[in-house]
Amino acid sequence: MVPDPLDAAAAALPLDRLGRPTGVLRLSLTARCNLACPYCCPDAIDPPGLLDLRERLALIEAAASLGFRCLRLTGGEPLLHRGLEDLVQAVQPLRRRGGPASLRTIALTTNGVLLTAARARALRQAGLDRMTISLDGADGASVGRMTGRSSEGEALLQRVQEALAHAREAGFDPRLGELKLNAVIDRHRNGDQVVPLAALARRLGVELRLIEFMDVGNRNGWTPERVLPAAAMVERIHGHWPLDPVGRAPNGTASRWRYRDRADGLHLAVVASITAPFCGDCNRLRVTADGQAYTCLFAERGTDLRPWLRPAPDPAGLVAALAGLWRQRHDRSSEERATHPGGPSRPHAEMAYLGG
Ligand code: SAM
Ligand code: SF4
């Protein structure tokens, strides 16, 4: 039998020290944000030396050649970045290469506040496939509390609902998983919003992803008592609208459930990174807006990629550097935390810098 060149190309992709393949590149475009969610604590200014379009493109191309098939653009707030649409447009040729070294999905995580109808259309036309919009409450008081903008909660809630409508009108179809809602649940601040958020998402026909409050960064006041376990969230919603388990996709972060009463097949998802860690098949690499690569959300430090990007990108050097970094990777911080709950807490990078 003639060997399939695509199989050979896939076999050449790097695995980390725990045998995990590459998959998702989460690229932060800025550490700044127009909100100040207290569980995230974004920076007021960006670090010096942010990557430019050419450097980001070189990085994404190198990552795609190593099997990072999904690019997720994040921040801080990525809609603050004026070059967002240009970047989405510029990576389109990387889709057309075919084989395991091509980009398949380009996604965005945003708080939605700056998403006008025109911007949603421009992003879709540029080639964005998926959008996840964050909203942590279903009433103005909760949204105000969770965004650190207590007097603006009602207006922000309105804006985010408009953003969801703009995204849908621009062609992001929630039934195809192209539009989702993210909510972080902090037992003390918005633990009471689980069912109201599910009701809102059901009304909008959008999949809700409930995320356990994570101990990312050093300044969000995380304590284990503030984590509402995903199982408890599911139980509360199941009490109102019965759910059937679907499971977690390989390499996915979310466990999904199907609403029994919904003819449209609507799902609920929970991200249980504290109570049911999924390090075992984690395929994500994070790169900050200033070019630091992190192989784990809880890593103490990153690797500066700028030596391979400046003064001009060095594509071969960059591929070798990323492949080497991946082959050295052995992070499994969430699993370690779960097995040694009282273990020492090491300093780690802030969430808005890493991009979630
Ligand atoms: N500003 C955008 C947004 O809010 O969607 C993108 C950046 S934000 C850091 C990415 C995701 O991380 C958001 O869905 C946010 O809710 C989530 N996030 C931030 N801090 C978190 C924490 N401590 N625990 C769990 N999720 C968190
Ligand atoms: Fe900003 Fe997103 Fe962090 Fe909230 S979670 S402060 S919206 S970056």
CSV table of C-alpha atoms and ligand atoms in Angstrom, one decimal:
chain,number,residue,atom,x,y,z
A,1,MET,CA,0.0,0.0,0.0
A,2,VAL,CA,1.3,3.5,-0.8
A,3,PRO,CA,1.8,5.5,2.4
A,4,ASP,CA,-0.5,8.4,2.7
A,5,PRO,CA,1.6,11.6,2.8
A,6,LEU,CA,-1.0,13.2,5.1
A,7,ASP,CA,-0.5,10.4,7.6
A,8,ALA,CA,3.2,10.8,7.4
A,9,ALA,CA,2.8,14.6,8.0
A,10,ALA,CA,0.5,13.9,11.0
A,11,ALA,CA,3.0,11.4,12.5
A,12,ALA,CA,5.7,14.1,12.3
A,13,LEU,CA,3.8,16.5,14.5
A,14,PRO,CA,5.2,16.9,18.0
A,15,LEU,CA,3.8,15.3,21.1
A,16,ASP,CA,4.6,16.6,24.6
A,17,ARG,CA,6.2,14.5,27.4
A,18,LEU,CA,2.8,13.1,28.4
A,19,GLY,CA,2.0,12.1,24.8
A,20,ARG,CA,-0.4,15.0,24.2
A,21,PRO,CA,-0.7,16.4,20.6
A,22,THR,CA,-0.9,20.1,19.7
A,23,GLY,CA,-4.3,21.5,19.0
A,24,VAL,CA,-5.4,25.0,20.1
A,25,LEU,CA,-3.4,28.2,20.0
A,26,ARG,CA,-4.9,30.9,22.2
A,27,LEU,CA,-3.5,34.2,21.2
A,28,SER,CA,-4.0,37.2,23.4
A,29,LEU,CA,-4.1,40.5,21.5
A,30,THR,CA,-4.0,42.8,24.5
A,31,ALA,CA,-3.9,42.5,28.3
A,32,ARG,CA,-6.1,45.6,28.6
A,33,CYS,CA,-9.9,45.5,29.0
A,34,ASN,CA,-12.8,47.8,29.0
A,35,LEU,CA,-14.3,45.9,32.0
A,36,ALA,CA,-12.7,45.1,35.4
A,37,CYS,CA,-14.2,41.7,36.3
A,38,PRO,CA,-12.9,41.1,39.9
A,39,TYR,CA,-12.3,37.4,39.2
A,40,CYS,CA,-9.9,38.3,36.3
A,41,CYS,CA,-8.3,41.7,37.3
A,42,PRO,CA,-7.1,42.9,33.9
A,43,ASP,CA,-4.1,45.2,33.5
A,44,ALA,CA,-4.6,48.9,33.0
A,45,ILE,CA,-1.8,49.1,30.4
A,46,ASP,CA,-0.2,46.7,28.0
A,47,PRO,CA,3.3,45.4,28.5
A,48,PRO,CA,5.9,47.0,26.2
A,49,GLY,CA,6.9,45.2,22.9
A,50,LEU,CA,3.5,44.0,21.7
A,51,LEU,CA,3.6,41.8,18.6
A,52,ASP,CA,2.6,43.4,15.3
A,53,LEU,CA,0.5,41.9,12.5
A,54,ARG,CA,3.5,40.4,10.6
A,55,GLU,CA,4.9,38.8,13.8
A,56,ARG,CA,1.5,37.4,14.8
A,57,LEU,CA,1.1,36.0,11.4
A,58,ALA,CA,4.5,34.3,11.4
A,59,LEU,CA,3.7,32.8,14.8
A,60,ILE,CA,0.3,31.5,13.7
A,61,GLU,CA,1.8,30.0,10.6
A,62,ALA,CA,4.5,28.2,12.5
A,63,ALA,CA,1.9,26.9,15.0
A,64,ALA,CA,-0.4,25.7,12.3
A,65,SER,CA,2.5,23.8,10.7
A,66,LEU,CA,2.9,22.0,14.0
A,67,GLY,CA,-0.8,20.9,14.1
A,68,PHE,CA,-2.4,23.8,16.0
A,69,ARG,CA,-5.7,23.6,14.0
A,70,CYS,CA,-7.7,26.1,16.1
A,71,LEU,CA,-6.8,29.7,16.6
A,72,ARG,CA,-8.6,31.4,19.4
A,73,LEU,CA,-8.2,35.2,19.7
A,74,THR,CA,-8.6,36.6,23.2
A,75,GLY,CA,-7.3,39.1,25.6
A,76,GLY,CA,-7.9,41.3,27.8
A,77,GLU,CA,-10.6,42.4,25.5
A,78,PRO,CA,-9.7,41.6,21.9
A,79,LEU,CA,-12.3,44.0,20.4
A,80,LEU,CA,-10.0,46.8,21.8
A,81,HIS,CA,-7.5,45.8,19.3
A,82,ARG,CA,-8.0,47.8,16.1
A,83,GLY,CA,-6.2,45.2,13.9
A,84,LEU,CA,-8.4,42.3,14.8
A,85,GLU,CA,-10.3,42.1,11.5
A,86,ASP,CA,-7.0,42.5,9.5
A,87,LEU,CA,-5.5,39.6,11.5
A,88,VAL,CA,-8.6,37.3,10.9
A,89,GLN,CA,-8.4,38.1,7.2
A,90,ALA,CA,-4.6,37.6,7.0
A,91,VAL,CA,-4.7,34.1,8.4
A,92,GLN,CA,-7.2,32.8,5.9
A,93,PRO,CA,-4.6,31.4,3.4
A,94,LEU,CA,-3.4,29.1,6.2
A,95,ARG,CA,-6.7,27.3,6.0
A,96,ARG,CA,-6.2,26.3,2.4
A,97,ARG,CA,-3.1,24.3,2.7
A,98,GLY,CA,-4.9,21.1,3.6
A,99,GLY,CA,-3.6,18.2,5.7
A,100,PRO,CA,-2.8,18.2,9.4
A,101,ALA,CA,-0.8,21.4,9.2
A,102,SER,CA,-3.7,23.7,8.2
A,103,LEU,CA,-5.8,26.0,10.3
A,104,ARG,CA,-9.4,24.8,10.5
A,105,THR,CA,-11.1,27.1,13.0
A,106,ILE,CA,-10.7,30.8,13.9
A,107,ALA,CA,-12.6,31.8,17.1
A,108,LEU,CA,-12.9,34.8,19.3
A,109,THR,CA,-13.7,35.2,23.0
A,110,THR,CA,-15.0,38.6,23.9
A,111,ASN,CA,-17.1,40.4,26.5
A,112,GLY,CA,-19.2,41.7,23.6
A,113,VAL,CA,-19.6,45.2,24.9
A,114,LEU,CA,-17.9,46.8,21.8
A,115,LEU,CA,-19.5,44.4,19.3
A,116,THR,CA,-21.5,46.7,17.0
A,117,ALA,CA,-23.5,45.3,14.1
A,118,ALA,CA,-20.8,46.6,11.6
A,119,ARG,CA,-18.0,44.9,13.6
A,120,ALA,CA,-19.8,41.6,13.8
A,121,ARG,CA,-20.3,41.7,10.0
A,122,ALA,CA,-16.7,42.7,9.3
A,123,LEU,CA,-15.4,39.8,11.5
A,124,ARG,CA,-17.6,37.3,9.8
A,125,GLN,CA,-16.6,38.6,6.3
A,126,ALA,CA,-13.0,38.5,7.3
A,127,GLY,CA,-13.5,34.8,8.0
A,128,LEU,CA,-14.1,34.4,11.8
A,129,ASP,CA,-15.9,31.0,12.4
A,130,ARG,CA,-16.9,31.2,16.0
A,131,MET,CA,-17.6,33.7,18.7
A,132,THR,CA,-18.0,33.1,22.5
A,133,ILE,CA,-19.4,36.0,24.4
A,134,SER,CA,-19.0,36.3,28.2
A,135,LEU,CA,-21.8,37.3,30.4
A,136,ASP,CA,-21.9,36.4,34.1
A,137,GLY,CA,-25.4,37.4,35.2
A,138,ALA,CA,-28.9,37.7,33.9
A,139,ASP,CA,-29.8,40.9,35.8
A,140,GLY,CA,-28.2,44.3,36.0
A,141,ALA,CA,-27.1,44.1,39.6
A,142,SER,CA,-25.2,40.8,39.0
A,143,VAL,CA,-23.7,42.0,35.8
A,144,GLY,CA,-22.5,45.2,37.5
A,145,ARG,CA,-21.0,43.2,40.3
A,146,MET,CA,-19.2,40.7,38.0
A,147,THR,CA,-17.8,43.3,35.7
A,148,GLY,CA,-16.6,45.7,38.4
A,149,ARG,CA,-18.9,48.4,37.0
A,150,SER,CA,-21.6,48.4,39.6
A,151,SER,CA,-23.5,51.5,38.3
A,152,GLU,CA,-23.5,50.2,34.7
A,153,GLY,CA,-24.8,46.7,35.1
A,154,GLU,CA,-28.2,47.2,33.4
A,155,ALA,CA,-26.7,49.0,30.4
A,156,LEU,CA,-23.9,46.3,30.0
A,157,LEU,CA,-26.5,43.6,30.1
A,158,GLN,CA,-28.4,45.3,27.4
A,159,ARG,CA,-25.2,45.8,25.3
A,160,VAL,CA,-24.2,42.2,25.6
A,161,GLN,CA,-27.7,41.0,24.5
A,162,GLU,CA,-27.5,43.4,21.6
A,163,ALA,CA,-24.0,41.9,20.8
A,164,LEU,CA,-25.5,38.4,20.7
A,165,ALA,CA,-28.2,39.6,18.3
A,166,HIS,CA,-25.6,41.4,16.1
A,167,ALA,CA,-23.5,38.2,16.0
A,168,ARG,CA,-26.4,36.1,15.0
A,169,GLU,CA,-27.5,38.6,12.3
A,170,ALA,CA,-23.9,38.6,11.0
A,171,GLY,CA,-24.2,34.8,10.4
A,172,PHE,CA,-22.8,33.2,13.6
A,173,ASP,CA,-25.3,30.3,14.0
A,174,PRO,CA,-25.7,29.1,17.6
A,175,ARG,CA,-27.2,25.8,16.3
A,176,LEU,CA,-23.9,25.1,14.6
A,177,GLY,CA,-21.9,26.0,17.7
A,178,GLU,CA,-20.7,29.2,16.1
A,179,LEU,CA,-22.1,31.4,18.9
A,180,LYS,CA,-21.9,30.5,22.6
A,181,LEU,CA,-22.2,32.2,26.0
A,182,ASN,CA,-19.5,31.9,28.7
A,183,ALA,CA,-20.2,32.6,32.4
A,184,VAL,CA,-17.8,32.3,35.3
A,185,ILE,CA,-19.5,31.3,38.5
A,186,ASP,CA,-18.1,32.6,41.8
A,187,ARG,CA,-20.3,31.0,44.6
A,188,HIS,CA,-20.3,34.2,46.6
A,189,ARG,CA,-20.8,36.8,43.9
A,190,ASN,CA,-23.1,35.2,41.3
A,191,GLY,CA,-23.8,31.7,42.6
A,192,ASP,CA,-27.5,32.7,42.4
A,193,GLN,CA,-27.3,33.3,38.6
A,194,VAL,CA,-26.9,29.7,37.5
A,195,VAL,CA,-30.6,29.1,36.8
A,196,PRO,CA,-31.3,32.7,35.6
A,197,LEU,CA,-28.4,32.5,33.1
A,198,ALA,CA,-29.6,29.1,31.9
A,199,ALA,CA,-33.1,30.6,31.4
A,200,LEU,CA,-31.6,33.5,29.4
A,201,ALA,CA,-29.5,31.2,27.2
A,202,ARG,CA,-32.5,28.9,26.6
A,203,ARG,CA,-34.6,31.9,25.6
A,204,LEU,CA,-31.9,33.0,23.2
A,205,GLY,CA,-31.3,29.5,21.9
A,206,VAL,CA,-27.6,29.7,22.7
A,207,GLU,CA,-25.4,27.1,24.4
A,208,LEU,CA,-24.3,28.3,27.9
A,209,ARG,CA,-20.9,27.3,29.2
A,210,LEU,CA,-20.7,27.6,33.0
A,211,ILE,CA,-17.1,27.9,34.2
A,212,GLU,CA,-15.9,27.1,37.6
A,213,PHE,CA,-14.0,30.1,39.2
A,214,MET,CA,-10.3,29.3,38.7
A,215,ASP,CA,-7.3,30.3,40.7
A,216,VAL,CA,-5.6,32.0,37.8
A,217,GLY,CA,-3.4,35.0,38.6
A,218,ASN,CA,-2.5,36.3,42.1
A,219,ARG,CA,-4.9,39.0,42.8
A,220,ASN,CA,-8.5,37.7,42.3
A,221,GLY,CA,-9.0,36.5,45.9
A,222,TRP,CA,-9.7,32.9,44.8
A,223,THR,CA,-10.4,30.5,47.6
A,224,PRO,CA,-11.7,26.9,47.2
A,225,GLU,CA,-14.9,27.8,49.0
A,226,ARG,CA,-15.8,30.2,46.2
A,227,VAL,CA,-15.9,27.4,43.6
A,228,LEU,CA,-19.4,26.2,42.9
A,229,PRO,CA,-18.7,22.7,41.6
A,230,ALA,CA,-19.9,22.1,38.1
A,231,ALA,CA,-21.9,19.1,39.3
A,232,ALA,CA,-23.9,21.4,41.7
A,233,MET,CA,-24.6,23.8,38.8
A,234,VAL,CA,-25.9,21.0,36.6
A,235,GLU,CA,-28.0,19.6,39.4
A,236,ARG,CA,-29.7,23.0,39.9
A,237,ILE,CA,-30.5,23.4,36.2
A,238,HIS,CA,-31.6,19.8,35.9
A,239,GLY,CA,-34.1,20.5,38.7
A,240,HIS,CA,-35.8,23.0,36.4
A,241,TRP,CA,-35.2,21.5,32.9
A,242,PRO,CA,-34.1,17.8,32.9
A,243,LEU,CA,-30.8,17.2,31.2
A,244,ASP,CA,-29.2,14.1,29.6
A,245,PRO,CA,-25.4,13.7,29.7
A,246,VAL,CA,-23.5,14.0,26.4
A,247,GLY,CA,-19.9,13.9,27.8
A,248,ARG,CA,-16.7,15.8,27.1
A,249,ALA,CA,-15.3,15.9,23.6
A,250,PRO,CA,-11.7,14.6,23.3
A,251,ASN,CA,-9.3,17.5,24.0
A,252,GLY,CA,-12.3,19.7,24.9
A,253,THR,CA,-12.7,21.7,28.1
A,254,ALA,CA,-16.5,21.4,28.5
A,255,SER,CA,-18.7,18.6,29.6
A,256,ARG,CA,-22.0,18.9,27.7
A,257,TRP,CA,-25.6,18.1,28.6
A,258,ARG,CA,-28.7,18.0,26.3
A,259,TYR,CA,-32.0,19.6,27.4
A,260,ARG,CA,-34.6,16.9,27.2
A,261,ASP,CA,-37.4,19.3,26.4
A,262,ARG,CA,-35.7,21.1,23.5
A,263,ALA,CA,-36.5,20.0,19.9
A,264,ASP,CA,-33.7,22.3,18.7
A,265,GLY,CA,-31.1,20.1,20.5
A,266,LEU,CA,-29.9,22.9,22.7
A,267,HIS,CA,-27.0,22.0,25.0
A,268,LEU,CA,-25.6,23.2,28.3
A,269,ALA,CA,-21.9,22.9,29.0
A,270,VAL,CA,-19.8,23.1,32.2
A,271,VAL,CA,-16.1,23.7,32.5
A,272,ALA,CA,-15.0,21.9,35.7
A,273,SER,CA,-11.3,22.7,35.7
A,274,ILE,CA,-11.2,22.7,39.5
A,275,THR,CA,-13.4,19.7,40.4
A,276,ALA,CA,-12.8,17.5,37.3
A,277,PRO,CA,-9.5,18.6,35.7
A,278,PHE,CA,-8.9,17.7,32.1
A,279,CYS,CA,-5.1,18.0,31.9
A,280,GLY,CA,-4.8,14.5,30.5
A,281,ASP,CA,-5.7,15.5,27.0
A,282,CYS,CA,-5.0,19.3,27.1
A,283,ASN,CA,-3.7,20.5,23.7
A,284,ARG,CA,-3.6,24.2,24.3
A,285,LEU,CA,-0.7,26.7,23.9
A,286,ARG,CA,-1.2,30.3,25.1
A,287,VAL,CA,0.8,33.2,23.7
A,288,THR,CA,0.5,36.6,25.3
A,289,ALA,CA,0.2,39.9,23.4
A,290,ASP,CA,3.9,40.5,23.9
A,291,GLY,CA,5.0,37.1,22.6
A,292,GLN,CA,5.4,34.9,25.7
A,293,ALA,CA,4.4,31.3,25.2
A,294,TYR,CA,2.8,29.5,28.1
A,295,THR,CA,2.2,25.7,28.0
A,296,CYS,CA,-0.3,25.9,30.8
A,297,LEU,CA,-2.8,28.3,32.3
A,298,PHE,CA,-1.1,27.9,35.7
A,299,ALA,CA,2.5,28.0,34.5
A,300,GLU,CA,4.9,30.2,36.5
A,301,ARG,CA,6.6,31.7,33.5
A,302,GLY,CA,6.5,31.8,29.7
A,303,THR,CA,9.1,31.5,26.9
A,304,ASP,CA,9.9,34.7,25.0
A,305,LEU,CA,9.3,34.0,21.3
A,306,ARG,CA,10.5,37.4,20.2
A,307,PRO,CA,14.1,36.3,19.5
A,308,TRP,CA,12.6,34.4,16.5
A,309,LEU,CA,10.3,37.2,15.5
A,310,ARG,CA,12.6,40.2,15.6
A,311,PRO,CA,14.1,42.1,13.8
A,312,ALA,CA,12.3,39.9,11.1
A,313,PRO,CA,10.5,36.6,11.6
A,314,ASP,CA,12.6,33.5,11.2
A,315,PRO,CA,10.0,30.9,10.2
A,316,ALA,CA,12.3,27.8,10.5
A,317,GLY,CA,13.7,29.0,13.9
A,318,LEU,CA,10.2,29.7,15.2
A,319,VAL,CA,8.9,26.2,14.2
A,320,ALA,CA,11.9,24.6,15.9
A,321,ALA,CA,11.4,26.7,19.0
A,322,LEU,CA,7.7,25.9,19.3
A,323,ALA,CA,8.3,22.2,18.6
A,324,GLY,CA,11.0,22.1,21.2
A,325,LEU,CA,8.8,23.9,23.7
A,326,TRP,CA,6.0,21.4,23.1
A,327,ARG,CA,8.2,18.4,23.3
A,328,GLN,CA,9.4,19.6,26.7
A,329,ARG,CA,5.9,20.2,28.1
A,330,HIS,CA,4.8,18.2,31.1
A,331,ASP,CA,2.3,20.5,32.8
A,332,ARG,CA,-0.7,19.1,34.6
A,333,SER,CA,-1.3,21.8,37.2
A,334,SER,CA,-5.0,21.3,37.7
A,335,GLU,CA,-4.6,17.6,38.3
A,336,GLU,CA,-1.8,18.3,40.7
A,337,ARG,CA,-3.9,20.8,42.6
A,338,ALA,CA,-6.7,18.2,42.8
A,339,THR,CA,-4.5,15.5,44.2
A,340,HIS,CA,-2.6,17.9,46.6
A,341,PRO,CA,-5.3,20.4,47.5
A,342,GLY,CA,-3.3,21.9,50.4
A,343,GLY,CA,-0.1,22.1,48.3
A,344,PRO,CA,2.0,25.3,48.0
A,345,SER,CA,0.5,28.0,45.8
A,346,ARG,CA,3.1,29.2,43.3
A,347,PRO,CA,2.8,32.6,41.7
A,348,HIS,CA,1.4,32.5,38.1
A,349,ALA,CA,0.5,34.9,35.3
A,350,GLU,CA,-2.7,36.9,35.4
A,351,MET,CA,-5.7,35.7,33.4
A,352,ALA,CA,-6.2,38.8,31.2
A,353,TYR,CA,-2.5,38.6,30.2
A,354,LEU,CA,-2.8,34.9,29.3
A,355,GLY,CA,-6.1,35.2,27.6
A,356,GLY,CA,-8.1,32.6,29.5
B,1,SAM,N1,-12.4,39.8,27.6
B,1,SAM,C1,-12.8,38.6,27.0
B,1,SAM,C2,-14.0,37.9,27.7
B,1,SAM,O1,-14.2,38.2,28.9
B,1,SAM,O2,-14.6,37.0,27.2
B,1,SAM,C3,-11.7,37.6,26.7
B,1,SAM,C4,-10.7,37.4,27.8
B,1,SAM,S1,-11.2,36.5,29.2
B,1,SAM,C5,-9.7,36.4,30.2
B,1,SAM,C6,-11.5,34.9,28.6
B,1,SAM,C7,-12.4,34.0,29.4
B,1,SAM,O3,-11.8,33.8,30.7
B,1,SAM,C8,-13.7,34.7,29.8
B,1,SAM,O4,-14.8,33.8,29.4
B,1,SAM,C9,-13.7,34.9,31.2
B,1,SAM,O5,-14.9,34.8,31.8
B,1,SAM,C10,-12.8,33.8,31.7
B,1,SAM,N2,-12.1,34.0,33.0
B,1,SAM,C11,-11.5,35.1,33.4
B,1,SAM,N3,-11.0,34.9,34.7
B,1,SAM,C12,-11.4,33.7,35.1
B,1,SAM,C13,-11.3,32.9,36.3
B,1,SAM,N4,-10.6,33.4,37.3
B,1,SAM,N5,-11.8,31.7,36.3
B,1,SAM,C14,-12.5,31.2,35.3
B,1,SAM,N6,-12.6,31.8,34.1
B,1,SAM,C15,-12.1,33.1,34.0
B,2,SF4,FE1,-12.1,41.8,30.8
B,2,SF4,FE2,-12.7,39.4,30.0
B,2,SF4,FE3,-11.2,39.8,32.2
B,2,SF4,FE4,-13.7,40.5,32.3
B,2,SF4,S1,-12.9,38.4,32.0
B,2,SF4,S2,-12.0,41.7,33.0
B,2,SF4,S3,-14.2,41.1,30.3
B,2,SF4,S4,-10.7,40.3,30.1
